[in-house]
Amino acid sequence: MEFDYIIVGAGTAGCVLANRLSARRGLNVLLLEAGGKDDYFWIDIPVGYLYTIGNPRTDWCYATEPEPGLGGRRIGYARGKVLGGCSSINAMIHMRGQRSDYDHWAALGNRGWSWDEVLPVFKRSEDYQHGADALHGAGGELRVEERRVNWEILDAWRAAAAECGIPSIDEFNRGDNFGAAYFQMNQRRGRRWSASKAFLRPVRRRPNLEVQMESLVEGLVLDGRRAVGVRLRGRAGGRRTVRARRQVVLAAGAIGSPQILQLSGIGPGALLRERGVAVVHDLPGVGENLHDHLQIRSIYKVRNTVTLNRRAGSLLGKVGMALEYALRRTGPLTMPPSQLGAFAKSGPDEATPNIEWHVQPLSLDKFGDSLHPFDAITPAVCNLRPTSRGHVRIKRAAPAAAPAITLNYLSTEEDRRVAVAGLRFTRRIMAAPALRRFAPEEWRPGPEVQTDADLQSAAAALGTTIFHPVGTCKMGSDPMAVVDDRLRVYGIDRLRVVDASIMPHITSGNTNAPTVMIAEKGAEFLLDEVAG
């Protein structure tokens, strides 16, 4: 079997790449996915993330190594195991990040990645509910819509944020995110609009595109320092080799892409030798620079209002929500995990907003647990520019074995300082006049937690991931860079990485929309070479 391009991973980036490359007549494209079909009932329903995350049918169900900064806890680390990848199980929040994120990438020497240069790429694939304007696109594949349910307590929280100096704004995707707004989502009329639905399904019948599911890539086929194909294991356990006439493109994400490179002998030489893998190319940055947004989930009991805890806490409430969704495609079943957001500076020395809140009209101890039996609100705050860095490293030369995932959360003094500042800012907002009639009562971490040291301990106990891993095959020109600014792997011909792993620094907010943009640019680079 031979194709012009082999794309490894049918997640967000892979679906975009398959669409764009197969649009060029005369190019044969193979898209490989280790997971299965995205036809599970709960994928379409937005609140179905409750049943897809942690479900081995749709999630790789990874876990981090014990995290010293989180009191030695292991954190569940969801990654999509289905067509559409994480876009089939994620929060659906459409968030580009800030102008400064991309201008910083460009300042590092990455040509073509400034805000002014990536904005047209974002717009190209966008189908914005309110139509095209200078900052938005319409008619593209990726639908962006407003929320379809309202909560009194969230309106009040937004007003309280304004009383604390965070203005109410219309949206977050205009380059400067300072303010509070309701998140816009990748939904179409109340249904999840994943990358598979947006980019892959409309083109599945193209004769030059083949999609193979339940196909685990065990490694690259290399001819010296040139990628010429991949080794696969199919659903029945049979192994085969598929060859690429032009290029192999890794789009397996911030966990999968470095894992495949390391299994293929491309990565830190000492690590590979220790794991029994023959070193083809000693590339020290492969798997390093892993970072993510850690959210710290404060919980407040509230009165004189109704939150999801109460609505979902009775059979009658559940039936009512189901009927509302079935009849109108509105209501709580259309909710992402968080509806309301806010961006601000943790201190006066920050040049741009460096903390973000995801505010939920509900509370629970941890993801997957039952809602608490009282009305509550969860304003979770995260550091948008963490300085802690971790890594992804294979444990042994076994493609089916999960790699070791280490984030080293809160391992730097700066990250601990921002965590404390974020918790204190959350308390200021919750004490603002606009929330007074709801009598908020801090339940986690609790009013007895006051000193910086105690708040650091609370951050370690309450902190958890928002599932935004990036950086493990970072773009750049420094010694730890893995790809150049056209996403070509250093030292290996005909091999690219095109996914969130190439981010040198994480963007401000959810990472799915930036991954679509990265894939659009990656497709441009590949097609430019065909034309040239």
Short mmCIF file of C-alpha atoms in Angstrom, two decimals:
data_model
loop_
_atom_site.label_atom_id
_atom_site.label_comp_id
_atom_site.label_asym_id
_atom_site.label_seq_id
_atom_site.Cartn_x
_atom_site.Cartn_y
_atom_site.Cartn_z
CA MET A 1 0.00 0.00 0.00
CA GLU A 2 1.34 3.39 -0.98
CA PHE A 3 -0.02 6.93 -0.68
CA ASP A 4 1.30 10.41 -1.32
CA TYR A 5 0.62 11.43 2.29
CA ILE A 6 0.10 9.41 5.43
CA ILE A 7 -1.53 11.34 8.28
CA VAL A 8 -1.16 9.68 11.67
CA GLY A 9 -4.07 10.61 13.91
CA ALA A 10 -7.64 11.55 12.98
CA GLY A 11 -8.09 14.08 15.76
CA THR A 12 -8.63 17.79 15.25
CA ALA A 13 -5.46 18.38 13.23
CA GLY A 14 -5.72 15.14 11.26
CA CYS A 15 -9.29 15.83 10.12
CA VAL A 16 -8.32 19.31 8.88
CA LEU A 17 -5.26 17.96 7.08
CA ALA A 18 -7.21 15.16 5.42
CA ASN A 19 -9.77 17.63 4.14
CA ARG A 20 -7.28 20.12 2.75
CA LEU A 21 -4.79 17.67 1.23
CA SER A 22 -7.43 15.48 -0.44
CA ALA A 23 -8.96 18.60 -2.02
CA ARG A 24 -5.95 18.67 -4.35
CA ARG A 25 -6.68 16.34 -7.27
CA GLY A 26 -3.97 13.85 -7.99
CA LEU A 27 -2.88 13.45 -4.35
CA ASN A 28 -3.71 10.22 -2.52
CA VAL A 29 -4.13 10.58 1.23
CA LEU A 30 -4.30 7.99 3.99
CA LEU A 31 -5.70 9.04 7.39
CA LEU A 32 -4.96 6.63 10.23
CA GLU A 33 -6.82 6.52 13.55
CA ALA A 34 -6.01 4.18 16.41
CA GLY A 35 -9.51 4.63 17.85
CA GLY A 36 -12.90 3.89 16.35
CA LYS A 37 -15.93 5.57 14.85
CA ASP A 38 -17.48 8.69 16.36
CA ASP A 39 -21.01 7.25 16.29
CA TYR A 40 -21.43 6.87 20.06
CA PHE A 41 -24.73 8.42 21.23
CA TRP A 42 -23.13 10.69 23.85
CA ILE A 43 -20.67 12.35 21.46
CA ASP A 44 -23.38 14.43 19.75
CA ILE A 45 -25.05 15.67 22.93
CA PRO A 46 -22.87 18.45 24.40
CA VAL A 47 -23.23 17.33 28.02
CA GLY A 48 -22.16 13.88 26.88
CA TYR A 49 -18.57 14.70 27.76
CA LEU A 50 -19.59 13.31 31.17
CA TYR A 51 -19.89 9.90 29.50
CA THR A 52 -17.06 10.08 26.98
CA ILE A 53 -14.21 11.28 29.20
CA GLY A 54 -13.00 8.34 31.22
CA ASN A 55 -14.78 5.91 28.90
CA PRO A 56 -12.30 3.53 27.19
CA ARG A 57 -14.55 3.51 24.14
CA THR A 58 -13.73 7.17 23.44
CA ASP A 59 -10.80 8.07 25.71
CA TRP A 60 -7.28 6.68 26.04
CA CYS A 61 -7.79 7.09 29.81
CA TYR A 62 -4.22 8.14 30.50
CA ALA A 63 -3.06 9.25 33.93
CA THR A 64 -0.12 11.40 34.88
CA GLU A 65 2.73 10.14 36.96
CA PRO A 66 2.46 11.13 40.64
CA GLU A 67 2.73 14.92 40.74
CA PRO A 68 4.86 16.26 43.63
CA GLY A 69 3.33 19.73 43.25
CA LEU A 70 -0.14 18.24 43.70
CA GLY A 71 0.66 16.27 46.82
CA GLY A 72 1.71 13.17 44.90
CA ARG A 73 -1.66 12.77 43.18
CA ARG A 74 -2.06 11.15 39.76
CA ILE A 75 -4.42 13.09 37.49
CA GLY A 76 -6.67 11.49 34.91
CA TYR A 77 -5.50 12.76 31.52
CA ALA A 78 -8.18 12.37 28.86
CA ARG A 79 -7.21 12.12 25.19
CA GLY A 80 -9.68 11.35 22.40
CA LYS A 81 -9.69 7.77 21.13
CA VAL A 82 -12.16 8.23 18.30
CA LEU A 83 -12.55 10.04 14.98
CA GLY A 84 -12.33 13.73 15.79
CA GLY A 85 -9.98 13.04 18.69
CA CYS A 86 -10.36 15.42 21.59
CA SER A 87 -12.84 17.55 19.63
CA SER A 88 -15.28 14.64 20.04
CA ILE A 89 -15.03 14.64 23.85
CA ASN A 90 -13.84 18.13 24.85
CA ALA A 91 -15.54 21.23 26.29
CA MET A 92 -16.34 22.64 22.80
CA ILE A 93 -15.09 26.11 23.82
CA HIS A 94 -13.89 28.15 20.86
CA MET A 95 -10.94 30.18 22.07
CA ARG A 96 -8.16 31.55 19.87
CA GLY A 97 -5.97 32.99 22.60
CA GLN A 98 -4.49 36.47 22.72
CA ARG A 99 -2.60 38.51 20.15
CA SER A 100 0.43 38.45 22.45
CA ASP A 101 0.57 34.63 22.34
CA TYR A 102 1.26 34.53 18.63
CA ASP A 103 3.39 37.65 18.52
CA HIS A 104 5.58 35.93 21.12
CA TRP A 105 5.88 32.86 18.88
CA ALA A 106 6.98 35.14 16.05
CA ALA A 107 9.43 36.99 18.32
CA LEU A 108 11.12 33.65 18.97
CA GLY A 109 11.99 33.54 15.27
CA ASN A 110 9.02 31.58 13.95
CA ARG A 111 8.20 33.27 10.67
CA GLY A 112 4.56 33.53 9.68
CA TRP A 113 3.10 32.89 13.15
CA SER A 114 2.28 36.41 14.42
CA TRP A 115 -1.32 37.34 15.26
CA ASP A 116 -1.76 39.36 12.08
CA GLU A 117 -0.53 36.38 10.05
CA VAL A 118 -2.61 33.67 11.76
CA LEU A 119 -5.86 35.67 12.03
CA PRO A 120 -6.78 35.10 8.34
CA VAL A 121 -6.13 31.39 8.88
CA PHE A 122 -8.52 31.28 11.83
CA LYS A 123 -11.15 33.08 9.76
CA ARG A 124 -10.78 30.74 6.79
CA SER A 125 -12.23 27.71 8.53
CA GLU A 126 -14.76 29.57 10.70
CA ASP A 127 -18.53 29.70 10.34
CA TYR A 128 -19.40 32.38 12.88
CA GLN A 129 -23.01 32.60 14.03
CA HIS A 130 -23.09 36.40 13.71
CA GLY A 131 -21.57 36.50 10.24
CA ALA A 132 -18.26 37.64 8.81
CA ASP A 133 -16.50 40.79 9.91
CA ALA A 134 -12.93 42.03 10.24
CA LEU A 135 -12.18 39.42 12.91
CA HIS A 136 -14.48 36.53 11.99
CA GLY A 137 -15.19 34.28 9.06
CA ALA A 138 -18.46 32.80 7.81
CA GLY A 139 -19.12 29.86 5.53
CA GLY A 140 -16.20 27.77 6.77
CA GLU A 141 -16.42 24.30 8.19
CA LEU A 142 -16.06 25.05 11.91
CA ARG A 143 -19.33 26.33 13.34
CA VAL A 144 -19.10 28.80 16.25
CA GLU A 145 -22.28 29.57 18.21
CA GLU A 146 -23.46 31.21 21.42
CA ARG A 147 -24.71 29.40 24.53
CA ARG A 148 -28.25 27.99 24.61
CA VAL A 149 -28.97 28.15 28.36
CA ASN A 150 -28.82 30.91 30.97
CA TRP A 151 -28.13 30.88 34.70
CA GLU A 152 -28.96 33.71 37.09
CA ILE A 153 -25.89 32.99 39.22
CA LEU A 154 -23.55 33.33 36.23
CA ASP A 155 -25.03 36.70 35.26
CA ALA A 156 -24.43 37.83 38.84
CA TRP A 157 -20.85 36.52 38.85
CA ARG A 158 -20.14 38.46 35.66
CA ALA A 159 -21.53 41.61 37.29
CA ALA A 160 -19.39 40.95 40.38
CA ALA A 161 -16.30 40.63 38.18
CA ALA A 162 -17.12 44.04 36.68
CA GLU A 163 -17.30 45.46 40.20
CA CYS A 164 -13.76 44.12 40.71
CA GLY A 165 -12.37 45.79 37.59
CA ILE A 166 -12.99 43.05 34.97
CA PRO A 167 -15.32 44.60 32.38
CA SER A 168 -18.12 42.72 30.68
CA ILE A 169 -17.28 42.16 27.01
CA ASP A 170 -19.03 40.46 24.09
CA GLU A 171 -16.47 37.77 23.29
CA PHE A 172 -12.89 36.57 23.74
CA ASN A 173 -11.70 36.08 20.16
CA ARG A 174 -10.60 39.58 19.21
CA GLY A 175 -7.00 39.49 20.34
CA ASP A 176 -7.30 41.14 23.76
CA ASN A 177 -9.19 38.89 26.14
CA PHE A 178 -9.36 41.20 29.15
CA GLY A 179 -12.90 41.01 30.48
CA ALA A 180 -15.74 38.62 31.30
CA ALA A 181 -17.92 36.98 28.65
CA TYR A 182 -19.86 33.85 27.90
CA PHE A 183 -17.84 31.31 25.96
CA GLN A 184 -18.63 30.68 22.31
CA MET A 185 -18.74 27.03 21.34
CA ASN A 186 -18.21 24.62 18.48
CA GLN A 187 -21.83 23.57 18.26
CA ARG A 188 -24.48 23.56 15.56
CA ARG A 189 -28.02 24.06 16.81
CA GLY A 190 -27.31 22.47 20.16
CA ARG A 191 -25.16 19.58 18.97
CA ARG A 192 -21.40 19.11 19.27
CA TRP A 193 -19.62 20.17 16.09
CA SER A 194 -16.38 18.19 16.19
CA ALA A 195 -13.53 18.29 13.69
CA SER A 196 -14.79 14.98 12.33
CA LYS A 197 -18.22 16.45 11.59
CA ALA A 198 -16.81 19.71 10.30
CA PHE A 199 -13.89 18.58 8.16
CA LEU A 200 -13.93 14.81 7.64
CA ARG A 201 -17.50 13.63 7.12
CA PRO A 202 -18.19 15.97 4.18
CA VAL A 203 -15.21 14.57 2.24
CA ARG A 204 -15.19 10.88 3.25
CA ARG A 205 -16.35 9.85 -0.23
CA ARG A 206 -13.47 11.49 -2.06
CA PRO A 207 -11.81 8.74 -4.09
CA ASN A 208 -8.33 9.95 -3.18
CA LEU A 209 -8.95 9.80 0.61
CA GLU A 210 -8.81 6.59 2.62
CA VAL A 211 -9.60 6.49 6.35
CA GLN A 212 -8.50 3.50 8.40
CA MET A 213 -9.65 3.15 12.00
CA GLU A 214 -8.42 0.90 14.79
CA SER A 215 -4.97 1.12 13.21
CA LEU A 216 -2.24 1.67 15.78
CA VAL A 217 0.96 3.14 14.36
CA GLU A 218 3.81 1.25 15.98
CA GLY A 219 6.56 3.35 14.41
CA LEU A 220 7.89 5.13 11.38
CA VAL A 221 9.56 3.36 8.49
CA LEU A 222 12.85 5.14 7.87
CA ASP A 223 15.32 4.93 5.04
CA GLY A 224 18.35 6.37 6.79
CA ARG A 225 17.23 9.85 7.81
CA ARG A 226 14.16 9.90 5.57
CA ALA A 227 10.59 8.91 6.51
CA VAL A 228 9.13 6.57 3.90
CA GLY A 229 6.13 5.07 5.70
CA VAL A 230 4.67 3.67 8.91
CA ARG A 231 4.27 0.29 10.57
CA LEU A 232 0.70 -0.53 11.61
CA ARG A 233 -1.10 -3.00 13.79
CA GLY A 234 -4.73 -3.43 12.82
CA ARG A 235 -7.80 -4.38 14.83
CA ALA A 236 -7.24 -8.11 14.38
CA GLY A 237 -3.62 -7.83 15.50
CA GLY A 238 -2.10 -8.17 12.03
CA ARG A 239 0.87 -6.00 11.18
CA ARG A 240 1.61 -4.29 7.90
CA THR A 241 3.67 -1.48 6.40
CA VAL A 242 2.26 1.44 4.45
CA ARG A 243 4.55 3.65 2.44
CA ALA A 244 4.41 7.39 1.70
CA ARG A 245 5.59 8.75 -1.64
CA ARG A 246 5.76 12.35 -0.40
CA GLN A 247 5.55 12.73 3.39
CA VAL A 248 4.44 11.29 6.70
CA VAL A 249 2.60 13.76 8.92
CA LEU A 250 2.26 13.11 12.64
CA ALA A 251 -0.98 14.59 14.00
CA ALA A 252 -1.33 12.36 17.05
CA GLY A 253 -1.28 15.17 19.59
CA ALA A 254 0.99 16.30 22.39
CA ILE A 255 1.09 12.80 23.88
CA GLY A 256 0.93 10.59 20.78
CA SER A 257 3.30 12.39 18.42
CA PRO A 258 6.38 12.38 20.71
CA GLN A 259 5.58 8.80 21.69
CA ILE A 260 5.69 7.68 18.04
CA LEU A 261 8.90 9.60 17.40
CA GLN A 262 10.59 8.03 20.41
CA LEU A 263 9.43 4.52 19.46
CA SER A 264 10.96 5.18 16.03
CA GLY A 265 14.37 6.08 17.44
CA ILE A 266 13.95 9.85 17.20
CA GLY A 267 14.34 11.63 20.52
CA PRO A 268 16.68 12.02 23.50
CA GLY A 269 19.44 9.50 22.87
CA ALA A 270 20.03 8.53 26.49
CA LEU A 271 16.33 7.90 27.08
CA LEU A 272 15.96 5.77 23.96
CA ARG A 273 18.97 3.61 24.77
CA GLU A 274 17.69 3.14 28.31
CA ARG A 275 14.33 1.98 26.90
CA GLY A 276 15.91 -0.42 24.44
CA VAL A 277 15.26 1.62 21.30
CA ALA A 278 17.99 2.00 18.67
CA VAL A 279 18.83 5.68 18.24
CA VAL A 280 18.27 6.91 14.68
CA HIS A 281 18.44 10.62 15.45
CA ASP A 282 19.32 12.12 18.84
CA LEU A 283 16.78 14.94 19.04
CA PRO A 284 16.69 16.02 22.71
CA GLY A 285 13.49 18.07 22.64
CA VAL A 286 11.17 15.23 21.65
CA GLY A 287 8.74 14.77 24.52
CA GLU A 288 10.11 17.67 26.58
CA ASN A 289 8.53 21.10 27.20
CA LEU A 290 5.17 19.56 28.15
CA HIS A 291 2.92 22.13 29.79
CA ASP A 292 -0.75 22.63 30.42
CA HIS A 293 -3.29 24.85 32.16
CA LEU A 294 -3.82 23.84 35.78
CA GLN A 295 -7.18 24.99 37.13
CA ILE A 296 -7.78 25.55 40.83
CA ARG A 297 -11.42 24.86 41.61
CA SER A 298 -12.87 26.96 44.42
CA ILE A 299 -16.42 25.96 45.41
CA TYR A 300 -19.03 28.26 46.98
CA LYS A 301 -22.43 27.26 48.33
CA VAL A 302 -25.13 29.74 47.27
CA ARG A 303 -28.73 30.46 48.23
CA ASN A 304 -31.81 32.09 46.70
CA THR A 305 -31.16 30.64 43.24
CA VAL A 306 -31.18 27.35 41.36
CA THR A 307 -27.99 25.76 40.02
CA LEU A 308 -27.44 22.56 38.09
CA ASN A 309 -26.91 20.72 41.37
CA ARG A 310 -30.62 21.09 42.11
CA ARG A 311 -31.93 20.77 38.55
CA ALA A 312 -30.04 17.53 37.97
CA GLY A 313 -30.59 16.31 41.53
CA SER A 314 -34.12 15.01 41.03
CA LEU A 315 -35.82 12.71 38.56
CA LEU A 316 -38.29 15.44 37.62
CA GLY A 317 -35.44 17.86 36.92
CA LYS A 318 -33.63 15.35 34.73
CA VAL A 319 -36.80 14.59 32.75
CA GLY A 320 -37.41 18.30 32.26
CA MET A 321 -33.89 18.88 30.95
CA ALA A 322 -34.18 15.93 28.58
CA LEU A 323 -37.49 17.16 27.20
CA GLU A 324 -36.19 20.68 26.71
CA TYR A 325 -33.25 19.34 24.75
CA ALA A 326 -35.35 16.93 22.69
CA LEU A 327 -37.92 19.58 21.76
CA ARG A 328 -35.82 22.74 21.41
CA ARG A 329 -32.13 21.79 21.58
CA THR A 330 -31.72 24.21 24.47
CA GLY A 331 -31.13 23.93 28.20
CA PRO A 332 -28.49 22.31 30.42
CA LEU A 333 -27.86 19.39 28.05
CA THR A 334 -26.26 21.89 25.64
CA MET A 335 -23.77 23.03 28.29
CA PRO A 336 -20.03 22.70 28.09
CA PRO A 337 -18.36 22.11 31.47
CA SER A 338 -18.01 25.91 31.82
CA GLN A 339 -20.19 28.59 30.25
CA LEU A 340 -18.75 31.82 31.60
CA GLY A 341 -15.16 32.99 31.47
CA ALA A 342 -13.06 35.93 32.56
CA PHE A 343 -9.49 37.09 31.89
CA ALA A 344 -7.46 39.42 34.09
CA LYS A 345 -3.97 40.18 35.38
CA SER A 346 -2.89 38.51 38.61
CA GLY A 347 -0.83 41.60 39.43
CA PRO A 348 0.11 45.04 38.07
CA ASP A 349 3.39 43.83 36.57
CA GLU A 350 1.72 41.59 34.00
CA ALA A 351 1.70 42.99 30.45
CA THR A 352 -1.49 41.16 29.43
CA PRO A 353 -4.08 38.99 31.22
CA ASN A 354 -2.35 35.95 32.68
CA ILE A 355 -5.19 34.28 34.58
CA GLU A 356 -8.54 32.94 33.40
CA TRP A 357 -11.65 31.74 35.18
CA HIS A 358 -13.93 28.96 33.97
CA VAL A 359 -17.15 29.47 35.95
CA GLN A 360 -19.62 26.63 36.41
CA PRO A 361 -23.17 26.78 37.87
CA LEU A 362 -22.52 23.47 39.67
CA SER A 363 -20.11 21.74 42.01
CA LEU A 364 -18.62 18.29 42.56
CA ASP A 365 -15.54 16.93 44.27
CA LYS A 366 -13.84 15.88 41.04
CA PHE A 367 -14.70 15.08 37.46
CA GLY A 368 -16.88 11.99 37.25
CA ASP A 369 -18.27 12.33 40.77
CA SER A 370 -21.89 13.13 41.62
CA LEU A 371 -23.02 16.73 41.99
CA HIS A 372 -23.21 18.02 45.55
CA PRO A 373 -26.65 18.00 47.25
CA PHE A 374 -26.71 21.80 47.61
CA ASP A 375 -26.78 24.73 45.20
CA ALA A 376 -23.25 25.90 44.41
CA ILE A 377 -20.98 27.64 41.95
CA THR A 378 -17.42 26.71 40.94
CA PRO A 379 -15.16 29.56 39.77
CA ALA A 380 -12.01 27.73 38.67
CA VAL A 381 -8.97 29.93 38.04
CA CYS A 382 -5.94 28.97 35.97
CA ASN A 383 -2.53 30.39 35.13
CA LEU A 384 -2.43 31.10 31.39
CA ARG A 385 1.36 31.27 31.20
CA PRO A 386 2.70 28.47 33.41
CA THR A 387 6.47 28.19 33.76
CA SER A 388 6.45 24.62 35.06
CA ARG A 389 7.57 22.11 32.44
CA GLY A 390 7.23 18.35 32.23
CA HIS A 391 7.69 15.63 29.65
CA VAL A 392 6.26 12.63 27.79
CA ARG A 393 8.58 9.61 27.78
CA ILE A 394 8.04 6.06 26.64
CA LYS A 395 8.37 3.54 29.45
CA ARG A 396 9.50 0.73 27.17
CA ALA A 397 9.68 -0.18 23.49
CA ALA A 398 6.01 -1.20 23.39
CA PRO A 399 3.70 0.83 21.12
CA ALA A 400 0.53 -0.15 22.98
CA ALA A 401 1.92 0.87 26.39
CA ALA A 402 0.95 4.29 27.69
CA PRO A 403 3.91 6.65 28.04
CA ALA A 404 4.92 8.33 31.27
CA ILE A 405 3.21 11.73 31.42
CA THR A 406 4.73 14.19 33.88
CA LEU A 407 3.60 17.82 34.09
CA ASN A 408 5.52 19.00 37.18
CA TYR A 409 2.62 21.28 38.06
CA LEU A 410 3.40 24.12 40.52
CA SER A 411 7.11 23.27 40.46
CA THR A 412 8.19 26.90 40.05
CA GLU A 413 7.87 29.76 42.51
CA GLU A 414 6.16 31.90 39.87
CA ASP A 415 3.42 29.32 39.29
CA ARG A 416 2.83 28.98 43.03
CA ARG A 417 2.64 32.77 43.37
CA VAL A 418 0.11 33.09 40.54
CA ALA A 419 -1.97 30.27 42.05
CA VAL A 420 -2.21 32.14 45.34
CA ALA A 421 -3.03 35.42 43.58
CA GLY A 422 -5.75 33.68 41.57
CA LEU A 423 -7.39 32.26 44.68
CA ARG A 424 -7.31 35.64 46.41
CA PHE A 425 -8.80 37.34 43.32
CA THR A 426 -11.56 34.73 43.25
CA ARG A 427 -12.43 35.64 46.83
CA ARG A 428 -12.63 39.33 45.92
CA ILE A 429 -15.14 38.58 43.17
CA MET A 430 -17.23 36.31 45.37
CA ALA A 431 -17.40 39.07 48.03
CA ALA A 432 -18.57 41.73 45.54
CA PRO A 433 -22.01 43.38 46.02
CA ALA A 434 -23.53 41.80 42.91
CA LEU A 435 -23.35 38.36 44.56
CA ARG A 436 -24.43 39.42 48.04
CA ARG A 437 -28.07 38.34 47.69
CA PHE A 438 -26.91 34.78 46.97
CA ALA A 439 -25.03 34.64 50.30
CA PRO A 440 -21.98 32.82 48.89
CA GLU A 441 -20.26 30.58 51.43
CA GLU A 442 -16.77 29.36 50.61
CA TRP A 443 -16.71 25.57 50.87
CA ARG A 444 -13.41 24.83 49.11
CA PRO A 445 -10.73 25.65 50.06
CA GLY A 446 -12.58 27.16 53.06
CA PRO A 447 -12.41 30.51 54.90
CA GLU A 448 -9.91 29.15 57.41
CA VAL A 449 -7.28 28.97 54.64
CA GLN A 450 -5.64 32.41 54.75
CA THR A 451 -1.84 32.46 54.60
CA ASP A 452 0.09 32.19 51.35
CA ALA A 453 1.52 28.87 52.49
CA ASP A 454 -1.95 27.50 53.23
CA LEU A 455 -3.27 28.74 49.90
CA GLN A 456 -0.37 27.04 48.11
CA SER A 457 -1.32 23.82 49.87
CA ALA A 458 -4.94 24.35 48.82
CA ALA A 459 -3.87 24.86 45.21
CA ALA A 460 -1.98 21.56 45.36
CA ALA A 461 -5.05 19.80 46.79
CA LEU A 462 -7.64 21.35 44.45
CA GLY A 463 -5.63 21.75 41.23
CA THR A 464 -6.50 19.66 38.19
CA THR A 465 -5.95 19.76 34.45
CA ILE A 466 -8.16 21.43 31.85
CA PHE A 467 -6.73 18.94 29.32
CA HIS A 468 -4.59 21.38 27.31
CA PRO A 469 -1.25 19.58 26.83
CA VAL A 470 1.11 21.27 24.36
CA GLY A 471 4.75 21.78 23.51
CA THR A 472 6.28 18.28 23.30
CA CYS A 473 7.50 18.74 19.69
CA LYS A 474 7.97 22.46 19.92
CA MET A 475 8.56 24.76 17.00
CA GLY A 476 11.66 26.92 17.03
CA SER A 477 15.37 27.14 16.31
CA ASP A 478 16.86 26.55 19.76
CA PRO A 479 18.58 23.28 20.75
CA MET A 480 15.34 21.84 22.23
CA ALA A 481 13.19 22.58 19.18
CA VAL A 482 11.81 19.57 17.31
CA VAL A 483 10.31 21.25 14.22
CA ASP A 484 11.12 24.39 12.26
CA ASP A 485 8.60 27.13 11.52
CA ARG A 486 7.23 25.11 8.59
CA LEU A 487 6.74 22.16 10.95
CA ARG A 488 9.47 19.94 9.45
CA VAL A 489 11.17 17.62 11.92
CA TYR A 490 14.82 18.55 12.31
CA GLY A 491 17.20 15.97 10.90
CA ILE A 492 14.56 13.74 9.25
CA ASP A 493 13.45 14.35 5.69
CA ARG A 494 9.81 14.02 4.59
CA LEU A 495 8.48 14.11 8.14
CA ARG A 496 6.31 16.75 9.77
CA VAL A 497 4.48 17.20 13.05
CA VAL A 498 1.22 19.16 12.79
CA ASP A 499 -0.72 19.38 16.05
CA ALA A 500 -0.72 21.12 19.43
CA SER A 501 2.64 19.59 20.32
CA ILE A 502 4.39 22.19 18.14
CA MET A 503 3.35 25.15 20.32
CA PRO A 504 6.51 26.65 21.82
CA HIS A 505 4.36 28.29 24.52
CA ILE A 506 0.74 27.54 25.34
CA THR A 507 -1.97 29.89 24.12
CA SER A 508 -4.22 31.83 26.49
CA GLY A 509 -7.21 29.55 26.82
CA ASN A 510 -8.59 26.38 25.29
CA THR A 511 -6.35 24.88 22.65
CA ASN A 512 -8.69 23.28 20.09
CA ALA A 513 -9.22 26.33 17.87
CA PRO A 514 -5.44 27.02 17.73
CA THR A 515 -4.95 23.39 16.71
CA VAL A 516 -7.31 23.89 13.77
CA MET A 517 -5.25 26.93 12.77
CA ILE A 518 -1.98 24.97 13.09
CA ALA A 519 -3.38 22.25 10.84
CA GLU A 520 -4.53 24.81 8.26
CA LYS A 521 -1.01 26.22 8.15
CA GLY A 522 0.51 22.75 7.99
CA ALA A 523 -1.67 21.92 5.00
CA GLU A 524 -0.57 25.18 3.36
CA PHE A 525 3.08 24.22 3.78
CA LEU A 526 2.53 20.78 2.26
CA LEU A 527 0.53 22.07 -0.69
CA ASP A 528 3.02 24.87 -1.32
CA GLU A 529 5.69 22.20 -1.81
CA VAL A 530 3.47 20.35 -4.29
CA ALA A 531 2.89 23.56 -6.24
CA GLY A 532 6.52 24.61 -6.04
#
